mmCIF file of C-alpha atoms and ligand atoms in Angstrom:
data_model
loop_
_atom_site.group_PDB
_atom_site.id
_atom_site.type_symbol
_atom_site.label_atom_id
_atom_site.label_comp_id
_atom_site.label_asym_id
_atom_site.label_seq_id
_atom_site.Cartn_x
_atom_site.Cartn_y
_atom_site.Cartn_z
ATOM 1 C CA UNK A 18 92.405 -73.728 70.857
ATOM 2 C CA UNK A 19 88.775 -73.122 69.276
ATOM 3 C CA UNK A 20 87.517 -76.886 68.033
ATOM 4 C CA UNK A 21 86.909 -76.538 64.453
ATOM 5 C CA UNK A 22 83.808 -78.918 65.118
ATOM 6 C CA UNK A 23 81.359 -78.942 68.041
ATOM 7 C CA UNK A 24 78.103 -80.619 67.169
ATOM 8 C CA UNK A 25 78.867 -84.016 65.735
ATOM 9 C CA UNK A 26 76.923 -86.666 65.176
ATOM 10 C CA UNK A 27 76.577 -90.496 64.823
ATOM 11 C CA UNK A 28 75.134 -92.936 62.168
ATOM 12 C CA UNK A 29 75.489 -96.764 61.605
ATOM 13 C CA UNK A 30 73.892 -99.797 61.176
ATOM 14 C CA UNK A 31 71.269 -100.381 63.112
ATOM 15 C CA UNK A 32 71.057 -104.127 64.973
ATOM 16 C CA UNK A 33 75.003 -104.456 64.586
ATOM 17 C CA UNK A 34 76.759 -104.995 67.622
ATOM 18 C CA UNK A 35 80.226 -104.307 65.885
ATOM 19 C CA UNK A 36 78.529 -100.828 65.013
ATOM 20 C CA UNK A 37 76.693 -100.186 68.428
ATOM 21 C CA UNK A 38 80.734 -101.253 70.213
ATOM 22 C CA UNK A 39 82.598 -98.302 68.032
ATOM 23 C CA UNK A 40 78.921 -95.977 68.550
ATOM 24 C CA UNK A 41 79.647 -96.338 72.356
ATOM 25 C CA UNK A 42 83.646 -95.281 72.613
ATOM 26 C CA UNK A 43 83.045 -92.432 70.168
ATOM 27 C CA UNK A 44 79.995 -91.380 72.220
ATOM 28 C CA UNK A 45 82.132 -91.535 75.200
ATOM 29 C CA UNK A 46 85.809 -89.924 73.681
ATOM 30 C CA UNK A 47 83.581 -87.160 72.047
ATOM 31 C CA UNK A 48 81.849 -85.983 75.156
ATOM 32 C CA UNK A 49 85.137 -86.066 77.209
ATOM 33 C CA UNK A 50 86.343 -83.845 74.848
ATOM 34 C CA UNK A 51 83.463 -81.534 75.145
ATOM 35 C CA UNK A 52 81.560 -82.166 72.002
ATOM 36 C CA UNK A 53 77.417 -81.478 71.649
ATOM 37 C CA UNK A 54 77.291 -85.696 70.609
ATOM 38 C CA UNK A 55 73.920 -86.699 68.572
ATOM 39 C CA UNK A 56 72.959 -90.103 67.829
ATOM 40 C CA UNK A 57 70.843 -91.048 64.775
ATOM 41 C CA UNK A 58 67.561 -92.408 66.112
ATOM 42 C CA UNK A 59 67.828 -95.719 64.857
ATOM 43 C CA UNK A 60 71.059 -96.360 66.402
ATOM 44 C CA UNK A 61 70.355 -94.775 69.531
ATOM 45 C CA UNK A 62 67.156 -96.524 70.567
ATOM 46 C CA UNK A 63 69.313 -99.658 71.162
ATOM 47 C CA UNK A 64 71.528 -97.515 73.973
ATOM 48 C CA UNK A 65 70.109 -97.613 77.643
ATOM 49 C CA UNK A 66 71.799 -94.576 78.324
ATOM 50 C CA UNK A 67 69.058 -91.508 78.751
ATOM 51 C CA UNK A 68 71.497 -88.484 78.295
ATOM 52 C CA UNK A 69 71.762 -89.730 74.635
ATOM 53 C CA UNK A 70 70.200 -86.828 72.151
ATOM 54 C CA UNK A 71 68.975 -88.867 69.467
ATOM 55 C CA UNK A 72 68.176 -87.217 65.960
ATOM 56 C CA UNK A 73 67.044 -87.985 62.198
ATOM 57 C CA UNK A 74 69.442 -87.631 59.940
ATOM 58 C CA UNK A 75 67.790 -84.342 58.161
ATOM 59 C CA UNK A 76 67.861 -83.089 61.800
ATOM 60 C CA UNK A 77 71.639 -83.729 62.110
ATOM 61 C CA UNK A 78 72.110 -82.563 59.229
ATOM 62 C CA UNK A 79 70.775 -79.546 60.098
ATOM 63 C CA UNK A 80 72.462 -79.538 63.459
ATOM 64 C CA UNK A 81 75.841 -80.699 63.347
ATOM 65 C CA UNK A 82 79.187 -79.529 61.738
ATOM 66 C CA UNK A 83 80.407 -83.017 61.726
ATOM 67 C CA UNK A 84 78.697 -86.148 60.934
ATOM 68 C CA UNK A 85 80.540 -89.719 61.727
ATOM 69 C CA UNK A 86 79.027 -92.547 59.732
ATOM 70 C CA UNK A 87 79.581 -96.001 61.239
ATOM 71 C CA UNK A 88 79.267 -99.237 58.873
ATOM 72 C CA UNK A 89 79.939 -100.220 55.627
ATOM 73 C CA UNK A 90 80.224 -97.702 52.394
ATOM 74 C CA UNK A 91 76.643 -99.035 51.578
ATOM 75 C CA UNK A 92 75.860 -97.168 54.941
ATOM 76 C CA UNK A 93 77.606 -93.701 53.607
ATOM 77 C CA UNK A 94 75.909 -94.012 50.460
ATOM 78 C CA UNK A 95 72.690 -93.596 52.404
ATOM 79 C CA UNK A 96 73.650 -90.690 54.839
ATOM 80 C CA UNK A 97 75.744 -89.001 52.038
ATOM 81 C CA UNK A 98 72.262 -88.672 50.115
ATOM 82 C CA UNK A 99 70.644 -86.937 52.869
ATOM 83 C CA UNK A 100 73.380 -84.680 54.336
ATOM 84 C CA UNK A 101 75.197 -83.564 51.227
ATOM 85 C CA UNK A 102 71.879 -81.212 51.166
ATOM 86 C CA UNK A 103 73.514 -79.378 54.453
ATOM 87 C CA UNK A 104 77.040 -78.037 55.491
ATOM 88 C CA UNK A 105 78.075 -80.992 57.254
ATOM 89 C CA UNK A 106 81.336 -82.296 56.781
ATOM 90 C CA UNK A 107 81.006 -86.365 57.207
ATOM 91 C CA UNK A 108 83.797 -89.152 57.728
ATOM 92 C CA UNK A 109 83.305 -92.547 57.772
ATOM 93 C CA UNK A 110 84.531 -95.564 60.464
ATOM 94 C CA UNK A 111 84.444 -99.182 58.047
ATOM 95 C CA UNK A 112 82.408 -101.855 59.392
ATOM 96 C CA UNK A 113 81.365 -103.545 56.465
ATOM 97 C CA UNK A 114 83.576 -105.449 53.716
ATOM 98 C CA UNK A 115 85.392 -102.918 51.929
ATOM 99 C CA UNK A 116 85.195 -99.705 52.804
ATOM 100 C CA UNK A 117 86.347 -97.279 50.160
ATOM 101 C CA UNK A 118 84.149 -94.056 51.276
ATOM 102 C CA UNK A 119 84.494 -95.683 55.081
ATOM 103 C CA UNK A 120 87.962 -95.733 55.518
ATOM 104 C CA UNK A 121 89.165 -95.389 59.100
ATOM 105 C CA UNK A 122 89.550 -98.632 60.881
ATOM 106 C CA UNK A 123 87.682 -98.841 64.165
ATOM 107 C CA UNK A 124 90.871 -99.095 66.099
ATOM 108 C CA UNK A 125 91.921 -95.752 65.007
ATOM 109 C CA UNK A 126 88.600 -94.133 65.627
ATOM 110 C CA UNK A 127 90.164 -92.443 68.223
ATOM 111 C CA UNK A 128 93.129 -91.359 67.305
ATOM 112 C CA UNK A 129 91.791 -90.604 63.986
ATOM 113 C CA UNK A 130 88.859 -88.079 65.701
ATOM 114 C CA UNK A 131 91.227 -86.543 68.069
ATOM 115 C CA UNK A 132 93.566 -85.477 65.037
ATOM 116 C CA UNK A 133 90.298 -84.303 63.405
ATOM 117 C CA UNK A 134 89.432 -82.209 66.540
ATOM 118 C CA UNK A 135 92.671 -80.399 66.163
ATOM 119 C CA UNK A 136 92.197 -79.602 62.731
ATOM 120 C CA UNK A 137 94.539 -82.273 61.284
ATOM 121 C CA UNK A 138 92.189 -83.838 58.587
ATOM 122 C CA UNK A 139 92.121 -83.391 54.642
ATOM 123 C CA UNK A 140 88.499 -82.486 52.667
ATOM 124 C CA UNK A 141 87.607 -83.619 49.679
ATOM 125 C CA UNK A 142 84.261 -82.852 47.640
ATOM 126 C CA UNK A 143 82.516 -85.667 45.706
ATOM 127 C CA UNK A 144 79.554 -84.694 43.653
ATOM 128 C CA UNK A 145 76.183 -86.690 43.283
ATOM 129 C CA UNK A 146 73.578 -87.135 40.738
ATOM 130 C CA UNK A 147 70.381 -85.512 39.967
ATOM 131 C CA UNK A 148 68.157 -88.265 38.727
ATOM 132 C CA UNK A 149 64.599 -87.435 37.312
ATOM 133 C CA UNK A 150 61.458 -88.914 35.544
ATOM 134 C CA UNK A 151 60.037 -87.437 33.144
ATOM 135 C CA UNK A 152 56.325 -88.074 31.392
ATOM 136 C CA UNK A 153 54.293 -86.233 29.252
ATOM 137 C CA UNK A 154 56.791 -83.271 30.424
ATOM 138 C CA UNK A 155 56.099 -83.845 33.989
ATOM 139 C CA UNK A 156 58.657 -84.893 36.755
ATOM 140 C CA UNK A 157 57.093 -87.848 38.021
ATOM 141 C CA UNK A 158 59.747 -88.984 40.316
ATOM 142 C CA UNK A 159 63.269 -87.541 41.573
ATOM 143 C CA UNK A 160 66.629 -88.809 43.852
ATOM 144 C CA UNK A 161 70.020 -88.799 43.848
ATOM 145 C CA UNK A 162 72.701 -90.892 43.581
ATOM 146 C CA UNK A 163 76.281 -90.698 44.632
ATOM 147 C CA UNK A 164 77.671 -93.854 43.611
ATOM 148 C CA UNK A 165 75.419 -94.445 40.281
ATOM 149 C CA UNK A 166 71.936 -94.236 38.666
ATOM 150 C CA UNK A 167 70.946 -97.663 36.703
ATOM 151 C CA UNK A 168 68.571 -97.445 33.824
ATOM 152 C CA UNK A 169 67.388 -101.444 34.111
ATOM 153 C CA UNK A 170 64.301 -103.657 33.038
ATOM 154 C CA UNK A 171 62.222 -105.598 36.392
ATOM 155 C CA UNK A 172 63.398 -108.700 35.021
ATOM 156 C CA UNK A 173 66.657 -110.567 34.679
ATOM 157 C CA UNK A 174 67.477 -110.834 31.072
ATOM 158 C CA UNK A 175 64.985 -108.538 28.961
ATOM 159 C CA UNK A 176 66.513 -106.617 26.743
ATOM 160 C CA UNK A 177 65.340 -102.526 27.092
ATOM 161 C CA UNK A 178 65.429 -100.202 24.036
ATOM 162 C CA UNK A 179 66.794 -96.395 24.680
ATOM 163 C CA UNK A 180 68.344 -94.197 23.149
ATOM 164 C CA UNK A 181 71.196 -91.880 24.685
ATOM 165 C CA UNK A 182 71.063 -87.479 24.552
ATOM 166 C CA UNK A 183 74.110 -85.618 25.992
ATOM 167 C CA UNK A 184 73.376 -81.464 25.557
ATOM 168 C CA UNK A 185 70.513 -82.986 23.002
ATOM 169 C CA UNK A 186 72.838 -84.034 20.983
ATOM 170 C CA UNK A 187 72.097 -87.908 20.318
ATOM 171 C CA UNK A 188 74.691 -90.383 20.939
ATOM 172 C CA UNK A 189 73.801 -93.741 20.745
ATOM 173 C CA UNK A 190 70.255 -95.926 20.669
ATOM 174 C CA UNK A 191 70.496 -99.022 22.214
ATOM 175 C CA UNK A 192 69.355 -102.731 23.043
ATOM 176 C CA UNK A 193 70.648 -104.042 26.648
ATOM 177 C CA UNK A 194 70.046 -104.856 29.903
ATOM 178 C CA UNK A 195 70.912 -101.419 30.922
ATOM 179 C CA UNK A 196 72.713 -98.368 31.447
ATOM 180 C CA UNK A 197 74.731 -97.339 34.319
ATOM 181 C CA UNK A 198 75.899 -93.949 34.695
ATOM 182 C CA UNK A 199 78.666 -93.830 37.167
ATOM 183 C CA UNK A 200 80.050 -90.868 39.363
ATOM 184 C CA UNK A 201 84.174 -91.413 39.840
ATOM 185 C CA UNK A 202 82.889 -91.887 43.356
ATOM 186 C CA UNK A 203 80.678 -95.301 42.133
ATOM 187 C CA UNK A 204 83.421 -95.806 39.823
ATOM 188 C CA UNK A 205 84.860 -98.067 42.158
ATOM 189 C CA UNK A 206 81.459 -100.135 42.795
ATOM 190 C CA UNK A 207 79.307 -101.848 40.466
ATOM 191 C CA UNK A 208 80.359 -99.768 37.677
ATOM 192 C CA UNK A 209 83.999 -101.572 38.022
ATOM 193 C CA UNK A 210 82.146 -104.729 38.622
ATOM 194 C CA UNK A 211 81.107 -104.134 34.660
ATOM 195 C CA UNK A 212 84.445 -103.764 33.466
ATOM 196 C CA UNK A 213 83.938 -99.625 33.834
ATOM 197 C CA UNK A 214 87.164 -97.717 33.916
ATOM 198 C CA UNK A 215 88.504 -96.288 37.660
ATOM 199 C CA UNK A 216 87.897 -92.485 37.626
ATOM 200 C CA UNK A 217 90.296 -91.083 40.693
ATOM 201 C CA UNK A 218 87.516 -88.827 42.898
ATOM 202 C CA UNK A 219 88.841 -85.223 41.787
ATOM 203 C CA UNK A 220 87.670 -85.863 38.302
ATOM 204 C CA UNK A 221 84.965 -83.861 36.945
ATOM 205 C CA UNK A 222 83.249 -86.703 34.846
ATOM 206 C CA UNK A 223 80.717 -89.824 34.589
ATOM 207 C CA UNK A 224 80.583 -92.843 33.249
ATOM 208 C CA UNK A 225 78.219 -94.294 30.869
ATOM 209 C CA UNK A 226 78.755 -97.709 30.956
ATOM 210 C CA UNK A 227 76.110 -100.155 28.764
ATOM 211 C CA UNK A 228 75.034 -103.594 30.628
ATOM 212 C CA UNK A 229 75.311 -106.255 28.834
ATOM 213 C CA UNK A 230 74.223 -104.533 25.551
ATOM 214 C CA UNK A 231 73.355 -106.705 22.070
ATOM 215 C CA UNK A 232 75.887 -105.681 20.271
ATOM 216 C CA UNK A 233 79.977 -105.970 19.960
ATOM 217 C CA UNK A 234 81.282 -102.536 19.388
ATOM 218 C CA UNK A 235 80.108 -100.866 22.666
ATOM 219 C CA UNK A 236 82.710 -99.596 24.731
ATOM 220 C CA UNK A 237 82.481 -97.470 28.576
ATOM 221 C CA UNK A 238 82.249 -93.913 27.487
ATOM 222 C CA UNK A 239 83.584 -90.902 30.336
ATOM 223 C CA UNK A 240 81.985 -87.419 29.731
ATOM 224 C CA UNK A 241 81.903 -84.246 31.258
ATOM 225 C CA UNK A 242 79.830 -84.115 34.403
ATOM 226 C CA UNK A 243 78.961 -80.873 33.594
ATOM 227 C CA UNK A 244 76.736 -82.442 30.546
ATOM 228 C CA UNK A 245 72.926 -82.743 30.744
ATOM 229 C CA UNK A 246 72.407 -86.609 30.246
ATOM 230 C CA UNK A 247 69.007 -87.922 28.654
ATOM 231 C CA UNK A 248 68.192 -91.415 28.366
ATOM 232 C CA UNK A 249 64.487 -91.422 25.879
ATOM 233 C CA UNK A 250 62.944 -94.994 26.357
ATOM 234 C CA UNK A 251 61.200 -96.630 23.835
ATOM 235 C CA UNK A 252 57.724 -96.436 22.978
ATOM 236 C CA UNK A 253 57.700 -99.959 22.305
ATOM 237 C CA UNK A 254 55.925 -102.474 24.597
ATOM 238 C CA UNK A 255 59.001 -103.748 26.966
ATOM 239 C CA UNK A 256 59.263 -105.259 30.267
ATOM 240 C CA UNK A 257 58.534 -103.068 33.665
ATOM 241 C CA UNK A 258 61.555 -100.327 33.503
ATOM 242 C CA UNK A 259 63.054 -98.536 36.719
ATOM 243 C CA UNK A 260 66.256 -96.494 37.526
ATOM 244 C CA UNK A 261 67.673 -96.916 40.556
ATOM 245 C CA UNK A 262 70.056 -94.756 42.691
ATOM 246 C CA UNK A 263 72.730 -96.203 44.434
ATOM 247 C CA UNK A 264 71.110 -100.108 44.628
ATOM 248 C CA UNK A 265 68.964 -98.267 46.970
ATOM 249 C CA UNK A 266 65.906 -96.301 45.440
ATOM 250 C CA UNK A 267 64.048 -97.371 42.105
ATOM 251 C CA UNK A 268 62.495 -94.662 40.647
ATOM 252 C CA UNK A 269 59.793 -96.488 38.226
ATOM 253 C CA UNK A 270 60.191 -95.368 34.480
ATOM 254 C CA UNK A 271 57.504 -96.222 31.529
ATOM 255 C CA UNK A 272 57.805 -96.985 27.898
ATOM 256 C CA UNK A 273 58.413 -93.272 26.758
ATOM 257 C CA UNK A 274 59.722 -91.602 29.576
ATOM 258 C CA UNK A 275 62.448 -89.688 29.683
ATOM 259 C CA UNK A 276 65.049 -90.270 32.592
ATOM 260 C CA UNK A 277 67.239 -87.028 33.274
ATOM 261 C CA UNK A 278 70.258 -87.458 34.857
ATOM 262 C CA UNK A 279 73.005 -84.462 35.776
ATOM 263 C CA UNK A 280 75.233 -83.180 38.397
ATOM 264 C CA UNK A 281 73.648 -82.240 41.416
ATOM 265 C CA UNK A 282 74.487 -78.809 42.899
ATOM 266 C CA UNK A 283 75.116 -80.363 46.346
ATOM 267 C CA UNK A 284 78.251 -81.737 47.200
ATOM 268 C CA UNK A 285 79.695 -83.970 49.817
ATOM 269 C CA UNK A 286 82.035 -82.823 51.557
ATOM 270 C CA UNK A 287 84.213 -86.052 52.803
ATOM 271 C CA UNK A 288 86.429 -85.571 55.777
ATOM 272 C CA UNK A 289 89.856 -88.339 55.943
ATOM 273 C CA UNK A 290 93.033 -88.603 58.291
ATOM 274 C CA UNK A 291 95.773 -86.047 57.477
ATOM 275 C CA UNK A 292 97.696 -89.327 56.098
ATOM 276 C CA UNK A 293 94.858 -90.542 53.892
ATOM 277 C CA UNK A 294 95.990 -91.833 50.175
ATOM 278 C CA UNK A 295 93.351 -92.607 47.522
ATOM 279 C CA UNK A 296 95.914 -94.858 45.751
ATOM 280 C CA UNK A 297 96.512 -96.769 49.097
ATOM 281 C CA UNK A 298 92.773 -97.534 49.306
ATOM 282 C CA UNK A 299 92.774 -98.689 46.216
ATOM 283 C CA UNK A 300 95.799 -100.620 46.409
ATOM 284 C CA UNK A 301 94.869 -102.502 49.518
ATOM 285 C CA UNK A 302 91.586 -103.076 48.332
ATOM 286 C CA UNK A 303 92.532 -104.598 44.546
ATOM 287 C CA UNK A 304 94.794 -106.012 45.791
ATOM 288 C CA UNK A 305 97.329 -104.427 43.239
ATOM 289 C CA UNK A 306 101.438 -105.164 44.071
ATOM 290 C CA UNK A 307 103.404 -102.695 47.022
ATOM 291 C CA UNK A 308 106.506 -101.064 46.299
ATOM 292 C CA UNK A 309 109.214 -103.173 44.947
ATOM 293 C CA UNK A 310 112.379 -100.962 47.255
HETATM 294 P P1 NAP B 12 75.235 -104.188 48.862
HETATM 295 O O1 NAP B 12 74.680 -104.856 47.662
HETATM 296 O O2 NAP B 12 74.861 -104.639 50.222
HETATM 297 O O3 NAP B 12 76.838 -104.192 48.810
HETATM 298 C C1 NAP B 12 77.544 -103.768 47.700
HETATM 299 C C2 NAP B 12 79.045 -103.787 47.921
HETATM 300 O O4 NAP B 12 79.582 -102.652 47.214
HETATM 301 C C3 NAP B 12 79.522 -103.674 49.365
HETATM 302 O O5 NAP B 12 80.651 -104.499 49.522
HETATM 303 C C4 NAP B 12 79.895 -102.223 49.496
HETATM 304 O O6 NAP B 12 80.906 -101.999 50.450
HETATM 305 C C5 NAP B 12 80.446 -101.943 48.110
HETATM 306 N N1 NAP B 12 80.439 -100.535 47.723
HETATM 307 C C6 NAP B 12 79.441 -99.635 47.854
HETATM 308 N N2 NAP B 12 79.835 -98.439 47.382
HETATM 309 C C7 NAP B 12 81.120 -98.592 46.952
HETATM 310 C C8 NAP B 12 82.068 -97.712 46.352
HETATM 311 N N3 NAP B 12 81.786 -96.447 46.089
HETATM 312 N N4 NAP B 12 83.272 -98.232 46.001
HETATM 313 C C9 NAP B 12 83.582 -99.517 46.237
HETATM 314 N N5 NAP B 12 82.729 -100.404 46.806
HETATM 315 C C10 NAP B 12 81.504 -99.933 47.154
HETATM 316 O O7 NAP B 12 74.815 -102.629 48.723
HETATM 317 P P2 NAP B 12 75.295 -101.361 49.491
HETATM 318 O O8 NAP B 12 76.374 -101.675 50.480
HETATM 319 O O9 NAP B 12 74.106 -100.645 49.972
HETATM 320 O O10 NAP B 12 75.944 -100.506 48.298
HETATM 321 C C11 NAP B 12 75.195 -100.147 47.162
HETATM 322 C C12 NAP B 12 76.128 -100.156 45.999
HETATM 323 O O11 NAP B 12 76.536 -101.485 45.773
HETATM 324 C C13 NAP B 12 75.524 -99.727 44.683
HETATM 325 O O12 NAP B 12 75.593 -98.328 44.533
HETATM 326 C C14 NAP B 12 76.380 -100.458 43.672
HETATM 327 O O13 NAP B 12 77.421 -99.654 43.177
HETATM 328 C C15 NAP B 12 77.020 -101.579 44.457
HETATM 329 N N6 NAP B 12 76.658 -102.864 43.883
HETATM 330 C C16 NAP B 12 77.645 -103.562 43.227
HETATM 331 C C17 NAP B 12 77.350 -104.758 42.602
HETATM 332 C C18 NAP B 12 78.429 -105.477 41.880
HETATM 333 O O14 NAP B 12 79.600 -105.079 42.013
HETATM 334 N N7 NAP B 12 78.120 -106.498 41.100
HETATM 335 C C19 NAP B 12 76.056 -105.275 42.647
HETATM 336 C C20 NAP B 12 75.095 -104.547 43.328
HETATM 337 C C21 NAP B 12 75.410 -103.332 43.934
HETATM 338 P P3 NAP B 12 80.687 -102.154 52.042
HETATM 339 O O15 NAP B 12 80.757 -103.617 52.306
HETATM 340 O O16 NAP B 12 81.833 -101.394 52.629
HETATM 341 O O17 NAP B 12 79.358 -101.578 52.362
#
């Protein structure tokens, strides 16, 4: 039978033993079953092995049908950035804390890949976010985000002044720490961590969740993620502003910018075990009760 993939690559940590340990076997399984096997180049300059292709991740994106990340979800958050751009499908191996987007426990790496050889595997699509800067209307800066874009001051407790567009329409003005506009993907991340509502991964929808904002009739609010989000900052002389993507990039923002924010037109397309339940993750991670019978 045809394998549905053939190229596949490898990220993961770089430096991690635990990582380099599951990077060997799935180095080794995938070549005995015939694979092309690419190794991100930051992973693969720790090998000593010379018949190791090693690749950026643009380049395996470009290459490969199937990219496995290796880490923690902080890890897919990075690649997911990068090769939603391509038609790679991507699955994730957890070694890091909690692993909601990383799911497959090393042990099972190999089962779990040898089911996904034969075609046994579920897909499911999150979207990102298109985040942009805008001044004097100019895009200054751009990214995106898949788990959530932060509106936030440089400094820990200084209140910022925006106010809040969706479809120009204007919603709200505000005085807070912040704004974080979740994906249901980041809805389980620092969003939650905020007292943000859960949004299961099929929904079409973001979160706009205020941080710690000076005032006692705010509430999370969940909106189409069709919408085209606008946060206008205040002219007003406030501390240094930046949003930043996924914890990861900070895009810097100026009194009177504008920061656009809307669905991105790339998706990622997330691979899991035939067997995979959303609810179990979430379960076992939240520690919520099992079944009673
Ligand atoms: P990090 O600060 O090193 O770790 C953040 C933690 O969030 C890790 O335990 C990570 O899991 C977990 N995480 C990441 N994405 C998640 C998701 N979609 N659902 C559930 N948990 C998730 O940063 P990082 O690992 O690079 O991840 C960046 C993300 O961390 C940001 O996008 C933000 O959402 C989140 N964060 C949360 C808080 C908070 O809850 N107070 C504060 C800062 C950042 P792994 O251990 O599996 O990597």
């Amino acid at each position: 039978m045809a394998k549905i993939f053939n190229k596949i690559g490898i990220v993961g940590k770089a430096n991690h033993p635990e990582t380099q340990q599951t990077v060997e076997v799935l180095h080794r399984f995938l070549t005995e079953q015939g694979c092309e096997v690419y190794i991100e180049q930051r992973v693969a300059i720790n090998e000593q092995n010379n018949a190791i292709k090693a690749l950026n991740l643009v380049e395996l994106g470009e290459f490969c049908d199937l990219v496995i990340v290796v880490g923690g979800d902080g890890n897919m958050l990075g690649a997911a950035r990068v090769l939603s751009r391509f038609d790679t499908a991507v699955i994730g191996i957890n070694r890091g804390n909690l692993g909601f987007l990383t799911d497959i426990h090393p042990d099972a790496c190999e089962a779990v890949l040898s089911q996904v050889l034969k075609g046994e595997f579920s897909t499911e699509e999150r979207f990102l976010l298109e985040v942009e800067v805008h001044r004097h209307d100019q895009v200054k800066a751009t990214n995106s985000a898949v788990n959530e874009a932060v509106l936030h001051s440089d400094k820990v407790a200084h209140m910022i002044e925006f106010e809040v567009y969706i479809n120009d329409k204007f919603v709200f003005s505000q005085r807070a720490d912040g704004l974080i506009m979740s994906t249901p993907t980041g809805s389980t991340a620092y969003s939650l961590s905020g007292g943000g509502p859960i949004l299961t991964p099929n929904l079409n929808a973001i979160c706009l969740l205020p941080m710690f904002p000076h005032s006692l009739a705010n509430r999370p609010l969940v909106v189409d993620a069709n919408s085209d989000l606008r946060l206008v900052v205040s002219n007003k002389a406030q501390a240094q502003l930046g949003v930043t993507c996924d914890g990861h990039v900070t895009l810097p923002v100026l009194q009177g910018d504008e920061v656009r924010i809307k669905k991105s037109p790339h998706l990622l397309k997330l691979i899991h075990p035939k067997d995979y339940s959303y609810f179990s993750v979430l379960r076992r991670k939240l520690n919520w009760g099992s079944k009673l019978y």
